[in-house]
Coordinates of C-alpha atoms in Angstrom, one line a residue:
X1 CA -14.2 22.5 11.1
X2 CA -10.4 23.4 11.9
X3 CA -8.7 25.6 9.9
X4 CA -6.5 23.0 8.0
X5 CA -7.8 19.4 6.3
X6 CA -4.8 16.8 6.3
X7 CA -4.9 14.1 4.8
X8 CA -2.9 10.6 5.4
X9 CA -1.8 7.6 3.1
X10 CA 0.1 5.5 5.0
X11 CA 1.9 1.8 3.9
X12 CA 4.7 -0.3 4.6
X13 CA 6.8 1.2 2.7
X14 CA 6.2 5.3 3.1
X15 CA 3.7 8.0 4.7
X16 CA 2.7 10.5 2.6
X17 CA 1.0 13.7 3.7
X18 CA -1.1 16.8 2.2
X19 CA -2.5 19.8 3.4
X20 CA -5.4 22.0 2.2
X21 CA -7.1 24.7 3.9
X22 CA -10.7 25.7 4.3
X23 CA -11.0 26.2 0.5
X24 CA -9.5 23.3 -0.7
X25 CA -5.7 25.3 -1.3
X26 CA -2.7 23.0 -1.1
X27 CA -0.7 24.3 1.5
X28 CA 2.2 21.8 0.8
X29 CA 3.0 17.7 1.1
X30 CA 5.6 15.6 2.5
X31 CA 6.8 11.9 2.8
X32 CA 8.1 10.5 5.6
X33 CA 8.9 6.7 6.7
X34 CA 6.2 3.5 7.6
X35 CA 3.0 4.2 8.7
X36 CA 2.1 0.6 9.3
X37 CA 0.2 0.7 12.5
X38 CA 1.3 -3.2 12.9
X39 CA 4.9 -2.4 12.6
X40 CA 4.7 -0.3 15.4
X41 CA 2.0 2.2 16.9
X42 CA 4.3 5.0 17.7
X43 CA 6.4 4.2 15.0
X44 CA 3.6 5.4 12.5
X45 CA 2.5 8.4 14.7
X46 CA 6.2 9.6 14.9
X47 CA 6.2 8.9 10.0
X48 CA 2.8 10.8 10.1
X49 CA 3.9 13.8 12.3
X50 CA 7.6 13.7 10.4
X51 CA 5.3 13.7 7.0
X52 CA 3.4 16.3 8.3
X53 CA 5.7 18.7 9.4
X54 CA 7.4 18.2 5.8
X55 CA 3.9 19.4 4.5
X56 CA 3.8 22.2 6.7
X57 CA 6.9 24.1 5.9
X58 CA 6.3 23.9 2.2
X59 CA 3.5 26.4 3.2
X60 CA 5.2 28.2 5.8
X61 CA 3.2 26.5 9.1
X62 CA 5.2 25.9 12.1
X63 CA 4.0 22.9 14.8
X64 CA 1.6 25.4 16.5
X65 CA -0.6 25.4 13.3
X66 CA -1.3 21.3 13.9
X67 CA -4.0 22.1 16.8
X68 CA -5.8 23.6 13.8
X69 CA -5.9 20.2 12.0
X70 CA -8.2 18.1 11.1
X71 CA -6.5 14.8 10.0
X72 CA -7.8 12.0 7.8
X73 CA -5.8 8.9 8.1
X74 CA -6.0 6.2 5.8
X75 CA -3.3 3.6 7.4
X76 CA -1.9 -0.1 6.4
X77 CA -2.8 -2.4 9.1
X78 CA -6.1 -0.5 10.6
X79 CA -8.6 -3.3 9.8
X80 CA -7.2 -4.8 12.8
X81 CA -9.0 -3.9 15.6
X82 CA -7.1 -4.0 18.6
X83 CA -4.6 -2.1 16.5
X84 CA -6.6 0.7 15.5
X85 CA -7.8 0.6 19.2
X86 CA -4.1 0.7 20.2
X87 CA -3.5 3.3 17.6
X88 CA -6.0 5.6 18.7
X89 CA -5.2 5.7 22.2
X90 CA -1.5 7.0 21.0
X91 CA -0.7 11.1 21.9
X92 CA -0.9 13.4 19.2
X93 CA -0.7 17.0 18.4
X94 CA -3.5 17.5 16.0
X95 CA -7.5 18.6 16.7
X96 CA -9.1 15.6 15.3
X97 CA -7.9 12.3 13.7
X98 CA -10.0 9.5 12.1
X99 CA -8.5 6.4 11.3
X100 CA -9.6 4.0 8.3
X101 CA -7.6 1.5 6.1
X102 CA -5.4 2.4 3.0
X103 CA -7.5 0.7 1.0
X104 CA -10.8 2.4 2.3
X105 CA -8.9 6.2 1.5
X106 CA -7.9 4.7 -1.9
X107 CA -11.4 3.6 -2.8
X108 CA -12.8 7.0 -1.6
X109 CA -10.5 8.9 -3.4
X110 CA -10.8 6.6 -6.5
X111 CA -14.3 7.3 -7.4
X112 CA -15.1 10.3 -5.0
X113 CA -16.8 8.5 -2.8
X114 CA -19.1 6.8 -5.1
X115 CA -20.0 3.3 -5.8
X116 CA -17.0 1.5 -6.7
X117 CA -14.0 -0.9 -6.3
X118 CA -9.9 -0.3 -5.9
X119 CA -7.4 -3.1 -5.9
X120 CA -4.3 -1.8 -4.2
X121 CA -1.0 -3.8 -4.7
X122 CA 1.8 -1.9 -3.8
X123 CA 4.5 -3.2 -0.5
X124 CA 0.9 -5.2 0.5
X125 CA -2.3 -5.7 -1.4
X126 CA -5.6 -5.6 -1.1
X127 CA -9.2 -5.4 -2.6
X128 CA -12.1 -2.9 -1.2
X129 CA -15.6 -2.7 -2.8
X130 CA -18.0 0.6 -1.4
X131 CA -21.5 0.4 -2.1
X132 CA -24.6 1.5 -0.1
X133 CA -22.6 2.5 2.9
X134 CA -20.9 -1.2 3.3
X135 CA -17.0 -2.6 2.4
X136 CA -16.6 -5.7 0.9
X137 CA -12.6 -6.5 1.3
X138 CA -10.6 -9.4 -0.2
X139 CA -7.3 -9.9 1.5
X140 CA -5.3 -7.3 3.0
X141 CA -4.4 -9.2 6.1
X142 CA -0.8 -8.4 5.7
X143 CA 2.4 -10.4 5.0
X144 CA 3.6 -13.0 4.8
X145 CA 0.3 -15.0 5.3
X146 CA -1.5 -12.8 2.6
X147 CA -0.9 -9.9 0.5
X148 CA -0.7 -12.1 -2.7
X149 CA 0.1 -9.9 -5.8
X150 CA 2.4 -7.3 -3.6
X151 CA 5.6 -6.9 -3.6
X152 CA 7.0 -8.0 -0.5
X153 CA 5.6 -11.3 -1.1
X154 CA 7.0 -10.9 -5.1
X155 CA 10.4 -10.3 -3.1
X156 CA 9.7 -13.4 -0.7
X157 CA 9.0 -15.7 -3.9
X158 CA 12.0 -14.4 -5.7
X159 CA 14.4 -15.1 -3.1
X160 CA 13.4 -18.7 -2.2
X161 CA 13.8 -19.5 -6.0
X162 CA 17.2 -17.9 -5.6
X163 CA 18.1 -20.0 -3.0
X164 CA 16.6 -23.4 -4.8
X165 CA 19.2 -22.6 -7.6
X166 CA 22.0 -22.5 -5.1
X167 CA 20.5 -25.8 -4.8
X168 CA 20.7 -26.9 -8.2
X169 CA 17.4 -26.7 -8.6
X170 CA 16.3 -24.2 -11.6
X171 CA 18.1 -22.1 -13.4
X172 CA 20.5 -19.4 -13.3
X173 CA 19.0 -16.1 -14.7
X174 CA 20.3 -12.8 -15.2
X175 CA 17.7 -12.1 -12.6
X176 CA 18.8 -14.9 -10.0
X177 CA 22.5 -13.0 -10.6
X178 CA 20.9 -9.4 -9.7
X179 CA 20.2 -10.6 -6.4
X180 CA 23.1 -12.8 -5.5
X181 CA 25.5 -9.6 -6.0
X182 CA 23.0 -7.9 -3.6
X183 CA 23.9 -10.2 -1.4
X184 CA 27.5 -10.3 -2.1
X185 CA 27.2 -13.4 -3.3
X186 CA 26.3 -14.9 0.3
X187 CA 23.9 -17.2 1.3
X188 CA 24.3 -17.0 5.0
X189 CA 24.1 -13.0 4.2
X190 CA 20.4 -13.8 3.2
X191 CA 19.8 -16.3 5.5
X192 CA 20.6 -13.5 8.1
X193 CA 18.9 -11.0 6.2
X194 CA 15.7 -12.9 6.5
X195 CA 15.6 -12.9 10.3
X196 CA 14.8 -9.4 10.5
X197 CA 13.5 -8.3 7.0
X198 CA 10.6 -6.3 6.9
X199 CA 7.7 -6.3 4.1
X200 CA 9.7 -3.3 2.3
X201 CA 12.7 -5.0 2.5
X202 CA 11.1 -8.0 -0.1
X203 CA 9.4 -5.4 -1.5
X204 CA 12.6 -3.5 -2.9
X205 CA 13.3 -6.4 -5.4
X206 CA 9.8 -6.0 -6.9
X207 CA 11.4 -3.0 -9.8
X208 CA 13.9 -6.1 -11.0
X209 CA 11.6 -8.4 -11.4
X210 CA 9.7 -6.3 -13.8
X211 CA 12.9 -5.0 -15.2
X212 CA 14.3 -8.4 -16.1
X213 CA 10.7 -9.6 -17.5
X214 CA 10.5 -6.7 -20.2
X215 CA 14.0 -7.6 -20.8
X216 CA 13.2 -11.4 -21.5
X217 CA 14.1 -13.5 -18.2
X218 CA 12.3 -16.6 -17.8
X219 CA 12.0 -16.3 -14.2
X220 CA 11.1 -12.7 -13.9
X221 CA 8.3 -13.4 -16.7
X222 CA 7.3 -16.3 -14.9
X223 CA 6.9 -14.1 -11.6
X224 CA 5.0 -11.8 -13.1
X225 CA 2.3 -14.3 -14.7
X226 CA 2.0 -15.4 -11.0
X227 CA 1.5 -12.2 -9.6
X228 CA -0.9 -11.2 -12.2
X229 CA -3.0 -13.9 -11.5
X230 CA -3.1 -13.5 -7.6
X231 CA -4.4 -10.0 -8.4
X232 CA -7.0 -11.5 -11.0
X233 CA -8.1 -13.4 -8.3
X234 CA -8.9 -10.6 -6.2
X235 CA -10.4 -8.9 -9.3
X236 CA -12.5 -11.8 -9.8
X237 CA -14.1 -11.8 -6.1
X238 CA -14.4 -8.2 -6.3
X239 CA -17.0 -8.5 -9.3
X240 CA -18.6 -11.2 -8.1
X241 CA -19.2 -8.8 -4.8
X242 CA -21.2 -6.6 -7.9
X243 CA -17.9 -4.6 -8.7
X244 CA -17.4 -3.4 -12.2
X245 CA -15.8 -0.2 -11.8
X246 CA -11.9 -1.1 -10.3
X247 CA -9.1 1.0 -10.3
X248 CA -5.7 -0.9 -10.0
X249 CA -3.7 1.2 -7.5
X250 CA 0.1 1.1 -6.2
X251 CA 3.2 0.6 -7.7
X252 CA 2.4 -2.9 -9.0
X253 CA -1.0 -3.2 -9.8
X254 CA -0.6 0.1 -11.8
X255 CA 2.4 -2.0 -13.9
X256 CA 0.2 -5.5 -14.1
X257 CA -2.8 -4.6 -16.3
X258 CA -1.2 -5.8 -19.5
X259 CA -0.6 -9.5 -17.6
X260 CA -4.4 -9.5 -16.7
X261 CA -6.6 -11.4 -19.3
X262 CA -8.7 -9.2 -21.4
X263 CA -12.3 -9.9 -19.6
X264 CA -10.7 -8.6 -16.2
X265 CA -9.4 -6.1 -18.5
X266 CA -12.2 -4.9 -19.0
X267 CA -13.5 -4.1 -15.5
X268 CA -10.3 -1.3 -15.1
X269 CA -10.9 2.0 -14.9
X270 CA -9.0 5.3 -14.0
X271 CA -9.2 6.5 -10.4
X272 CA -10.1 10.0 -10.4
X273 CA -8.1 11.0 -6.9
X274 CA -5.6 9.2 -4.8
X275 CA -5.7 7.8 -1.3
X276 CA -4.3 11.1 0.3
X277 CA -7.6 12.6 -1.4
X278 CA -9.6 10.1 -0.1
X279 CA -8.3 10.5 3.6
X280 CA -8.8 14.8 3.0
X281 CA -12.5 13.9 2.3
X282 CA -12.9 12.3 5.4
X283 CA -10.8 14.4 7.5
X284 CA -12.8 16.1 10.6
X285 CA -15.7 13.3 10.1
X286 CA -15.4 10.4 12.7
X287 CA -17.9 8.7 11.3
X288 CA -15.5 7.4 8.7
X289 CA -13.8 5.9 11.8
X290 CA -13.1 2.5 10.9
X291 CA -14.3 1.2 14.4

């Protein structure tokens, strides 16, 4: 074992990072930018290294002390394989690296590597049950064409309803105002936007549309009653996997309990560690290697 266990959550959104050494002492943490091997290979080694570094200097480590790391890596977009593959064939500074999904790290962390299931909905979403050494996943094949309850594809929704009642079709909300003035007011500026928007870039309206809900608009209520029963459905197939220990994890799912109906309800639980937990217990073990 190297002198230093890192471990890794990394999403569409942000990379954060912890250290520990031999005895389990935080050495320090950082956050960096996305880690989403499918936005970019090099991009994510360059956010885990930045987030890394950050992590380092809170304890007083230079870059020589990263050949004495063992890194656990629990990264959006590494359930596809010939990312992973492409992933793991990048340079790095660092003595080991293993590589599984967000979700796995989340689950592991959640129940400390016991039986049990995590339904992560934070930029993406997605659904991981461990039991007797197997993952059963729901979803997680990344936006746009899945990812239902996250909130990049929250943002996606809210926009094309802001765009219908340019139309005329629907109504103005205080909520469809919040994101016109974003926009200046511009439809071309969103048509533009579009071309290159990334997942976090939907995801950023997410905060409003729960804002605006608890604040009474129709539509941001409306969005949220959708959203809550995409992540019921994952919920739902989770269970029927055998699941009924689930921790809601990320930004929104942590928010969306109170939308769930009260049998669903019922299956929620509190994780016990997070996902950068999860990847520091399977830091310096390859057999946690995804592939």
């Amino acid at each position: 074992m190297s002198q230093y266990l890192v471990g890794i959550d990394g999403g569409g959104t942000s990379c954060r990072a912890r250290i520990r050494d031999q005895h389990g002492q935080l050495i320090g943490e950082g956050k960096s930018g996305s880690a989403n091997i499918l936005l970019g290979v090099e991009t994510a080694m360059t956010s885990i290294v930045d987030a890394i570094t950050q992590a380092a200097a809170q304890g007083g480590l230079s870059a020589s002390a990263f050949a004495d790391m063992d890194v656990g890596l629990a990264l959006a977009g590494a359930e596809q394989k010939n990312a992973w593959f492409e992933f793991m064939q990048v340079a790095h500074p660092f003595a080991s690296i293993v590589l599984n999904t967000d979700a796995y790290g989340a689950c592991v962390g959640a129940h400390q590597g016991d039986e049990g299931a995590i339904m992560i909905a934070g930029t993406g979403s997605c659904g991981i049950y461990l039991a007797d050494g197997q993952q059963h996943v729901v979803g997680g094949r990344e936006f746009p064409i899945s990812d239902q309850g996250g909130g990049a594809v929250m943002g996606l929704r809210l926009i094309q309803q802001v765009l219908l009642v340019q139309d005329g079709i629907g109504q103005v909300t205080p909520l469809t105002e919040h994101v016109m003035q974003h926009f200046n007011h511009d439809i071309d500026q969103i048509v533009s936007w579009s071309k290159h928007a990334l997942p976090r870039d939907y995801g950023q309206f997410s905060p409003a549309i729960f804002q605006h809900a608890a604040q009474g608009d129709t539509l941001a209520i409306a969005m949220l009653k959708h959203t809550a029963a995409d992540i019921e459905m994952f919920l739902v197939a989770l269970n029927r996997q055998g699941a009924t220990r689930i921790c809601l994890m990320g930004s929104i799912a942590e928010r969306i309990k109170a939308w769930l109906s009260p049998p669903v309800q019922a299956w929620i639980v509190e994780p016990q560690y997070d996902a950068i937990e999860g990847a520091l217990m399977f830091a310096g073990k390859p057999e946690h290697n995804l592939y």
